[in-house]
Short mmCIF file of C-alpha atoms and ligand atoms in Angstrom, two decimals:
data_model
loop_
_atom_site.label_atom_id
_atom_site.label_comp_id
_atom_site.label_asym_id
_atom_site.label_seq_id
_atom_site.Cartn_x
_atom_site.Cartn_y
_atom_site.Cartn_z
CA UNK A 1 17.27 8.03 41.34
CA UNK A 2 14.07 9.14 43.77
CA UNK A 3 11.03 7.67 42.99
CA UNK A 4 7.77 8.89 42.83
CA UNK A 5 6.41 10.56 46.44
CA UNK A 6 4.24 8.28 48.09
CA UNK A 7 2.59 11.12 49.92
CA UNK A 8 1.24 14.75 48.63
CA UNK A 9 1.75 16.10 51.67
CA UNK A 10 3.53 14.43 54.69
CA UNK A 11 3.01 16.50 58.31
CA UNK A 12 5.60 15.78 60.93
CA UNK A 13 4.30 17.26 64.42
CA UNK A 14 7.47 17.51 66.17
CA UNK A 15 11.26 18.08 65.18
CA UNK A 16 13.27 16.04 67.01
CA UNK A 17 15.42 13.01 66.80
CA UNK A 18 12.84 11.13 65.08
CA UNK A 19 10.56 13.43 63.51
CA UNK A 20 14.08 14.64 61.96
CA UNK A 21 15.10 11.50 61.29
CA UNK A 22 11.87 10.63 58.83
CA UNK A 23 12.45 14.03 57.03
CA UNK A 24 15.88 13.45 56.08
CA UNK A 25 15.08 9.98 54.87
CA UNK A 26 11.83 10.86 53.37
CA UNK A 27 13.56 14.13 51.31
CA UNK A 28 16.31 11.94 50.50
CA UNK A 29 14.60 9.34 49.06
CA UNK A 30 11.92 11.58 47.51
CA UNK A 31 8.93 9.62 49.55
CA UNK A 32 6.49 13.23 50.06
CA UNK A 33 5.46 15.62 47.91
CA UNK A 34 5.64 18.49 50.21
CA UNK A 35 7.08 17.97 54.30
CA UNK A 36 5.41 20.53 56.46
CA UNK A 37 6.21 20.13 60.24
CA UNK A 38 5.73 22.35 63.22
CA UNK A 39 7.82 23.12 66.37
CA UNK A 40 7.08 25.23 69.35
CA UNK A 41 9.55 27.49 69.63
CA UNK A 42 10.83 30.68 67.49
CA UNK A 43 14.29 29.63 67.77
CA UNK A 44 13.39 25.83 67.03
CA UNK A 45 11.40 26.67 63.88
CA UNK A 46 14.17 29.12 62.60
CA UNK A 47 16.62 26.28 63.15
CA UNK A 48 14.41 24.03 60.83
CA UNK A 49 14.20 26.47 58.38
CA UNK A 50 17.88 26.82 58.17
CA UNK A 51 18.73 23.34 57.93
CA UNK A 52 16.47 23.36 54.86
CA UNK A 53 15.20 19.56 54.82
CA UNK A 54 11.46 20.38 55.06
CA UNK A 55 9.15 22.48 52.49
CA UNK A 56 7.51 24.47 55.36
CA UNK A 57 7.80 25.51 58.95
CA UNK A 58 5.18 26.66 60.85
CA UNK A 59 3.67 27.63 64.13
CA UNK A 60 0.63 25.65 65.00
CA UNK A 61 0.00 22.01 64.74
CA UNK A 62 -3.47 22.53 63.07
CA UNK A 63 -1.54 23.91 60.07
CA UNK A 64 0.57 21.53 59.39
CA UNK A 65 -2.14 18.63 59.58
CA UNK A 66 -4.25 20.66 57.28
CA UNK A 67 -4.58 18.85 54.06
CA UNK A 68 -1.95 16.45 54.66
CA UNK A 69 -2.08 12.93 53.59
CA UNK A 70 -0.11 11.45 56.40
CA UNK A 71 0.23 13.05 59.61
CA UNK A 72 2.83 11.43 61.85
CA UNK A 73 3.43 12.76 65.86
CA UNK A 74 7.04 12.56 66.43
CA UNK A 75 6.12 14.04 70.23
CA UNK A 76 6.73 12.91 74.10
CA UNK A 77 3.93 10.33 74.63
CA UNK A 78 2.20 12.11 76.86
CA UNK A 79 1.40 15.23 74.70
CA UNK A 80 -0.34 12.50 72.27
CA UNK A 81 -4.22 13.16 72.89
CA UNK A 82 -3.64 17.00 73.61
CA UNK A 83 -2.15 17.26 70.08
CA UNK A 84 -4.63 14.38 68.47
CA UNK A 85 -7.41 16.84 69.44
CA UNK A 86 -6.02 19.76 68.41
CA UNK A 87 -5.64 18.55 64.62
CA UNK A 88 -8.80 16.56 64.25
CA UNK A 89 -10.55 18.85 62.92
CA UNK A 90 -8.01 20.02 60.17
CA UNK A 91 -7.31 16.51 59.12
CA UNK A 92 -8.52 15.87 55.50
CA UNK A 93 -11.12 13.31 54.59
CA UNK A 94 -8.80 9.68 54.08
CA UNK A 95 -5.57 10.84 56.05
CA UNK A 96 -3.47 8.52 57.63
CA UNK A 97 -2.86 9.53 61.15
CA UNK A 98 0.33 8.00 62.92
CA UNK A 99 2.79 8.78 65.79
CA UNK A 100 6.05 7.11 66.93
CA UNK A 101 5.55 6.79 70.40
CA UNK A 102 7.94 4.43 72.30
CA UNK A 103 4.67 3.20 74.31
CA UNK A 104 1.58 1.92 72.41
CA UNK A 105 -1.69 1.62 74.36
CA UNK A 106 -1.78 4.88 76.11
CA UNK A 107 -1.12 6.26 72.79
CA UNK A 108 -3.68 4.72 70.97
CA UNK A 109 -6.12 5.12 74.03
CA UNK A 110 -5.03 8.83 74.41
CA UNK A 111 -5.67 9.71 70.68
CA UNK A 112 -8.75 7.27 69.05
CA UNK A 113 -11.33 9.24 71.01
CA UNK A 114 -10.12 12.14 68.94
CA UNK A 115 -10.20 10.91 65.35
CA UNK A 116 -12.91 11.03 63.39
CA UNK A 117 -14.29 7.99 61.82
CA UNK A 118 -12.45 8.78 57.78
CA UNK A 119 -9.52 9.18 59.43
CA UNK A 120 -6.90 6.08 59.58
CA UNK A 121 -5.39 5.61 62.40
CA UNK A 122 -1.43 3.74 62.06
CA UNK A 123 0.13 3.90 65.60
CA UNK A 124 3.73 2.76 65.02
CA UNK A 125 7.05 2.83 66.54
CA UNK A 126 10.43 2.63 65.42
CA UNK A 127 12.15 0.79 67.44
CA UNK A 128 15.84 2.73 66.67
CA UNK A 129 17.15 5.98 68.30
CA UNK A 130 19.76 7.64 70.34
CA UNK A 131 20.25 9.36 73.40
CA UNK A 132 20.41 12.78 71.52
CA UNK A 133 17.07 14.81 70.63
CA UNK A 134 16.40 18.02 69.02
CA UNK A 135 16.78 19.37 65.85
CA UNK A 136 20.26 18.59 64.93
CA UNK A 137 20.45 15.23 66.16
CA UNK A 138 18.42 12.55 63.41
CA UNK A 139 20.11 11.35 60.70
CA UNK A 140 18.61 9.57 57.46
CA UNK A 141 19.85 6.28 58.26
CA UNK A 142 18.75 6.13 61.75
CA UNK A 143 15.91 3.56 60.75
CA UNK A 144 17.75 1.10 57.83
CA UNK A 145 17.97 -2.66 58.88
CA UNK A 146 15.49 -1.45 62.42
CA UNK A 147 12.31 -2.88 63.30
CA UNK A 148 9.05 -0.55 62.99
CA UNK A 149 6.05 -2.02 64.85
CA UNK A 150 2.70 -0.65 63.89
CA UNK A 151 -0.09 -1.41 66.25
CA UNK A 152 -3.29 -0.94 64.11
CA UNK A 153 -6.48 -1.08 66.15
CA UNK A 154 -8.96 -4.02 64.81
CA UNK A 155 -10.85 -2.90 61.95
CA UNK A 156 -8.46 -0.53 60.65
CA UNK A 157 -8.35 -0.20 56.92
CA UNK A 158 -5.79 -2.81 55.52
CA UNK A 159 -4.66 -0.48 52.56
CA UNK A 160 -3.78 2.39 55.14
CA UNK A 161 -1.95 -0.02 57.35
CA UNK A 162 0.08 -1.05 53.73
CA UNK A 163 0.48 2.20 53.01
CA UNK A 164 2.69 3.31 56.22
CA UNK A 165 4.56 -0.39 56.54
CA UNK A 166 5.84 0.71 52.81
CA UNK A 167 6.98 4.13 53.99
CA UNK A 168 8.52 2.88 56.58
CA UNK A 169 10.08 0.02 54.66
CA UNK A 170 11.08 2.59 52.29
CA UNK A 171 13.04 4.27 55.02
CA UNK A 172 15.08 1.38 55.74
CA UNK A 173 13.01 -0.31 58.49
CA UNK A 174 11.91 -4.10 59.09
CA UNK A 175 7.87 -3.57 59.72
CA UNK A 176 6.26 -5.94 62.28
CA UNK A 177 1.99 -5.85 63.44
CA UNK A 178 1.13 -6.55 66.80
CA UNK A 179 -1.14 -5.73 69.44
CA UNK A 180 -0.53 -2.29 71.27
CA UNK A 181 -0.64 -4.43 74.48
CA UNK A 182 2.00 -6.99 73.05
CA UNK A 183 4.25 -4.39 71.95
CA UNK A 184 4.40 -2.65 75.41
CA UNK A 185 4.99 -5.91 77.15
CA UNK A 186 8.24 -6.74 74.99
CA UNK A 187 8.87 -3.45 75.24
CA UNK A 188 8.99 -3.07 78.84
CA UNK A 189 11.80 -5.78 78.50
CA UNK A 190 13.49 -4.74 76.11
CA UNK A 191 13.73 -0.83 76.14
CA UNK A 192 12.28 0.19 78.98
CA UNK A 193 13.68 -1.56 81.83
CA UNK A 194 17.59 -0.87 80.59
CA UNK A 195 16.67 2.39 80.38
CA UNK A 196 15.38 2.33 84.10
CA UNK A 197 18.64 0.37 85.01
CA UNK A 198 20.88 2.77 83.14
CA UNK A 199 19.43 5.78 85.13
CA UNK A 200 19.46 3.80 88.73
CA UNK A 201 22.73 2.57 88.20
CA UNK A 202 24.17 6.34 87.04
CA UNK A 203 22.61 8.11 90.13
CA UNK A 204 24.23 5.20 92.35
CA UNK A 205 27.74 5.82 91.15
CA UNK A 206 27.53 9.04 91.65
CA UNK A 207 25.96 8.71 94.79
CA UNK A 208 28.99 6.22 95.84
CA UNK A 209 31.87 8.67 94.69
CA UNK A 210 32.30 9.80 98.31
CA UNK A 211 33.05 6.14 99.36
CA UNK A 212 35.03 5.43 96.47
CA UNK A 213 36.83 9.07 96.64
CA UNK A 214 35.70 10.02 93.24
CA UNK A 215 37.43 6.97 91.69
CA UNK A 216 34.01 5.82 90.15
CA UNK A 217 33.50 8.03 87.15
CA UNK A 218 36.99 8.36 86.69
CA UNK A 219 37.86 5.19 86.08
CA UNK A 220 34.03 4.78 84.00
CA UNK A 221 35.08 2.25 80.80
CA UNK A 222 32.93 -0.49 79.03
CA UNK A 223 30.10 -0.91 80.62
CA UNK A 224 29.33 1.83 82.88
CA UNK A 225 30.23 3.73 80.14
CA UNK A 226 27.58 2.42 78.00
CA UNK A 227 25.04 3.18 80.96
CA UNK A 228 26.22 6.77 81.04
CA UNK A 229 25.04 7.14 77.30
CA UNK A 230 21.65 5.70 77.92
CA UNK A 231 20.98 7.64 81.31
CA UNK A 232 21.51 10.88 79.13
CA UNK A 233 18.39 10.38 77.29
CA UNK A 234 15.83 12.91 77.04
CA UNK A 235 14.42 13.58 80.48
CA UNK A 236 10.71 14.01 79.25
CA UNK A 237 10.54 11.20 76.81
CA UNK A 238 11.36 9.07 79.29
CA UNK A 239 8.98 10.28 82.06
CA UNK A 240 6.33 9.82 79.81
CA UNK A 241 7.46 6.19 78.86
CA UNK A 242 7.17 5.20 82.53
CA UNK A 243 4.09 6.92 83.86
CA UNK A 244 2.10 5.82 80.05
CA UNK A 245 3.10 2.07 80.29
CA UNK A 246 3.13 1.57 84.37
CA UNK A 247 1.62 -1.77 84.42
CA UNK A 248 4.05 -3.41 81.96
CA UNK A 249 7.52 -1.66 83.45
CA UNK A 250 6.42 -2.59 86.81
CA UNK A 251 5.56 -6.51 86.05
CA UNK A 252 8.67 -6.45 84.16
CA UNK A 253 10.82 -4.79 87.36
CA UNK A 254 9.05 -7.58 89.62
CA UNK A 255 10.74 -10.33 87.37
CA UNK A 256 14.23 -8.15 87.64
CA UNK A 257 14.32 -7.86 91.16
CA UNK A 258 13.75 -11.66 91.32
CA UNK A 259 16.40 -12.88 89.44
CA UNK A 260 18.39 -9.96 91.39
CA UNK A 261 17.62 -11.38 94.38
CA UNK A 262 19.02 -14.76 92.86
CA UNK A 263 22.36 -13.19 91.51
CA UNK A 264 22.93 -11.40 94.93
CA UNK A 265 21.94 -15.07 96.89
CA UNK A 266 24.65 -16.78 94.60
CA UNK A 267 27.49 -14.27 95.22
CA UNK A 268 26.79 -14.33 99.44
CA UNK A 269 26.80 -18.21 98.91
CA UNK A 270 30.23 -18.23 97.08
CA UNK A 271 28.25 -20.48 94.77
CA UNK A 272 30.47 -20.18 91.72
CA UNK A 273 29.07 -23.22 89.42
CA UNK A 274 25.40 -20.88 89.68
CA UNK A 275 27.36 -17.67 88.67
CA UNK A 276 29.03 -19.62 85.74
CA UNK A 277 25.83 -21.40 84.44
CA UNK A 278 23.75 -18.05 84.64
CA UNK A 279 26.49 -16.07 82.60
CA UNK A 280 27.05 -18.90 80.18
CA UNK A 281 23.18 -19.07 79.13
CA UNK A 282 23.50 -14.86 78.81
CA UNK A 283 26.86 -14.96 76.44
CA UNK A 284 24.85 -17.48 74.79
CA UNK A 285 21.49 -14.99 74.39
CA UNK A 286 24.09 -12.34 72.98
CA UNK A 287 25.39 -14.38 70.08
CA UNK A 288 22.37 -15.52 69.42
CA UNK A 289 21.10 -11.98 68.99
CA UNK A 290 23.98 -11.53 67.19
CA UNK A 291 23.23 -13.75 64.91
CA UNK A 292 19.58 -13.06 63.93
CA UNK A 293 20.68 -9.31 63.03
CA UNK A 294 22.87 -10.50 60.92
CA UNK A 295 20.76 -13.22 59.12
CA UNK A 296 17.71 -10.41 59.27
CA UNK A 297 20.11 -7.46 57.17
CA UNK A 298 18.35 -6.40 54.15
CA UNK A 299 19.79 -7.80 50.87
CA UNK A 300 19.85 -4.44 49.11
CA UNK A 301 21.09 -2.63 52.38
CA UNK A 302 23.83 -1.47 51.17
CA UNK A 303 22.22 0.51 48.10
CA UNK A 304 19.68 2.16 50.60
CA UNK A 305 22.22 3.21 52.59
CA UNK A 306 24.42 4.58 49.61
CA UNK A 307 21.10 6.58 48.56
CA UNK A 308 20.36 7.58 51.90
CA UNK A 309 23.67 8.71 52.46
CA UNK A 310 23.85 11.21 49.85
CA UNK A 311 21.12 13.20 52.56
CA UNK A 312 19.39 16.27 51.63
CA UNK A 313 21.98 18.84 53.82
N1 NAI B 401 14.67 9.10 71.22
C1 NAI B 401 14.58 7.87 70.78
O1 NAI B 401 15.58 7.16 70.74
C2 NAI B 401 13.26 7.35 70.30
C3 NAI B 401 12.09 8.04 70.55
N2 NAI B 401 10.88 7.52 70.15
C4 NAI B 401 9.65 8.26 70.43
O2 NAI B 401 9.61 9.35 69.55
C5 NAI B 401 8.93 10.45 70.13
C6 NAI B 401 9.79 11.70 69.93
O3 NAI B 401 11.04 11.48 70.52
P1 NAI B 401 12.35 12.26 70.05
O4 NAI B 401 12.26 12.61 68.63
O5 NAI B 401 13.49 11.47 70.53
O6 NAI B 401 12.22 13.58 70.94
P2 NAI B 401 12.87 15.02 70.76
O7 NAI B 401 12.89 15.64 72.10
O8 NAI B 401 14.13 14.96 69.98
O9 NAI B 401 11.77 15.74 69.88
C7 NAI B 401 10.45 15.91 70.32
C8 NAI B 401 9.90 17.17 69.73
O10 NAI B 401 8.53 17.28 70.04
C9 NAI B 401 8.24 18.63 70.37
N3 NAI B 401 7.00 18.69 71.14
C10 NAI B 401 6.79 18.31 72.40
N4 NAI B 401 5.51 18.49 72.73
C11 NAI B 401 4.90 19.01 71.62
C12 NAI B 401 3.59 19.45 71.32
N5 NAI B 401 2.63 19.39 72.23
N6 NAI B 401 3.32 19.90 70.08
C13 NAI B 401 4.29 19.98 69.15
N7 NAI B 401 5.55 19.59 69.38
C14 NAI B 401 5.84 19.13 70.60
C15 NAI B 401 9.48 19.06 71.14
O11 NAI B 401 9.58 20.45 71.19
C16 NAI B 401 10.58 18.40 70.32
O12 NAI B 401 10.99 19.23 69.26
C17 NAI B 401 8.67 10.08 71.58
O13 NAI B 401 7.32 9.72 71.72
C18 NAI B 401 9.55 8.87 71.82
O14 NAI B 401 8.97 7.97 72.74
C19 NAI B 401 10.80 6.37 69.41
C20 NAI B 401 11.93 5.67 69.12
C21 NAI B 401 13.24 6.07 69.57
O1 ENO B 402 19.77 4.77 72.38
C1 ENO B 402 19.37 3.62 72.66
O2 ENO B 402 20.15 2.74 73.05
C2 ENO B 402 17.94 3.29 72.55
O3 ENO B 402 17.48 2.34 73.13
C3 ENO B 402 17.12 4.14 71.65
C4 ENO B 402 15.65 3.95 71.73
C5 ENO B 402 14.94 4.63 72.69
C6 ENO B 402 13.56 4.50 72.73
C7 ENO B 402 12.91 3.69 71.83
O4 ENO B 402 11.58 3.59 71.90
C8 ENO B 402 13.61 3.00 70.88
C9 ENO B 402 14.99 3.13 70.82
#
């Protein structure tokens, strides 16, 4: 049974993985009156409008932000502040104003300047995706037993902030505050540098198949296989992830290169007992991770999912 909308009128800016992602959940679930969201192209918008999840389609961003209680940009970082101004001064007296940008502090830098002082301002991100985008590619579930981070700037009305952590709990997601700077620190760690590994480590394979007489991708199982999925993530997004939060990636990418360096000293050495400490201490990080996602699984998981899972297609 859906309960009652916790939104008149949600605006998604953006149809993507995520922005399509939060309309399946929220129609499934019954969170928003009314979904309205916008996408650039003819051919996008008509595939919206066929897929039949949202109330409206339509062409400019300004639209869709008119009148709408929450207003959530599901775009590339780095169209953030282009779009922020663009809808300021359609945005209704009280709206919430979020995005899901996988970087926080150029976000909330790019965009505050923008919004005018009634306007509350939620930058989150969920912290859950794929290597697909478009259209077709989110899913209701995508956020269920994920963490959301919402980055509020100081001051920002508490109720607002409660508002969007119980939307996105609603969704499925685990919501955590922090600091945008905080956030793009562990970030960088976490998301960020993988992501940069995944596409070095791609390009040098390939780069290597003349040595190896094209026995590289060939024989491509476990883990390079798991670096081929991340390396096929959405060319854009991820430009904007690494020009938006340079100073983070790059102190992170210092501390890599280090412990690199350390790795490559201990294989040159033949020094096996430094090999076999370092990879003991990482099996042990894994189950450890492990573990905490499995103590951290919503109790009533499983019924979310089941009403999730009847999805709105
Ligand atoms: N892909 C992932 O796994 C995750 C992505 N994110 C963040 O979510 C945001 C969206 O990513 P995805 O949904 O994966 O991308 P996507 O490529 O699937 O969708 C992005 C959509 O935004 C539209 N768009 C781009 N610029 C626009 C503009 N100026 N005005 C209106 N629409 C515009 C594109 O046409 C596209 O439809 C990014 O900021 C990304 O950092 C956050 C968590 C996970
Ligand atoms: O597909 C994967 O493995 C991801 O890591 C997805 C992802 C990409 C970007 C984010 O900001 C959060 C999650």
């Amino acid at each position: 049974m859906n309960s009652a909308p916790m939104f008149r009128k949600v605006a998604l800016i953006g149809f993507g993985l995520i922005g399509g992602s939060i309309a399946r959940g929220a129609k499934s679930l019954g969170l928003a009156g009314e979904i309205v969201t916008t996408a650039r192209s003819e051919s996008t918008r008509a595939r919206v409008r066929e897929l039949g999840i949202v109330d409206h389609v339509v062409e400019s961003n300004a639209e869709a932000a008119d009148g709408a209680d929450l207003v959530i940009l599901c775009i590339p970082v780095g169209a953030c502040g282009d779009v922020a101004q663009e809808i300021a001064p359609h945005l209704k007296h009280g709206a919430i104003v979020s995005d899901v940008g996988s970087v926080k502090g150029a976000v909330v830098k790019a965009m505050a300047p923008y919004l005018p002082e009634d306007i509350h301002f939620v930058p989150a991100h969920p912290v859950a995706g794929t290597e697909n985008s478009g259209p077709d590619s989110g899913f209701a579930e995508l956020f269920i037993n994920r963490w959301c981070i919402l980055t509020p700037p100081e001051g920002t009305n508490a109720e607002a902030t409660e508002k969007l952590a119980a939307f996105w709990r609603a969704l499925g997601a685990n919501v955590e505050i922090m600091t945008p700077e905080h956030h793009d620190l562990v970030l960088a760690v976490t998301s960020h540098l993988p992501h940069l590994i995944a596409y070095t480590i791609v390009s040098t394979a390939e780069e290597l198949e003349g040595v190896t007489q094209s026995e590289v991708l060939k024989f491509s199982a476990g883990g390079f296989r798991d670096f081929t999925r991340i390396a096929a993530s959405d060319p854009t997004m991820w430009r904007d992830v690494f020009l938006t939060n340079k100073d983070a990636v790059l102190e992170m990418l210092g501390e890599f290169q280090e412990d690199l360096s350390k790795l490559t000293r201990a294989i040159r050495r033949g020094d096996g007992d430094a090999l076999f400490e370092h990879f003991t201490r990482t099996r042990a990080i894994r189950r450890g991770i492990v573990q905490i996602g499995q103590d951290e699984a919503a109790p009533d998981f499983g019924r979310r999912h089941k009403q999730l899972g009847k999805g709105a297609e």
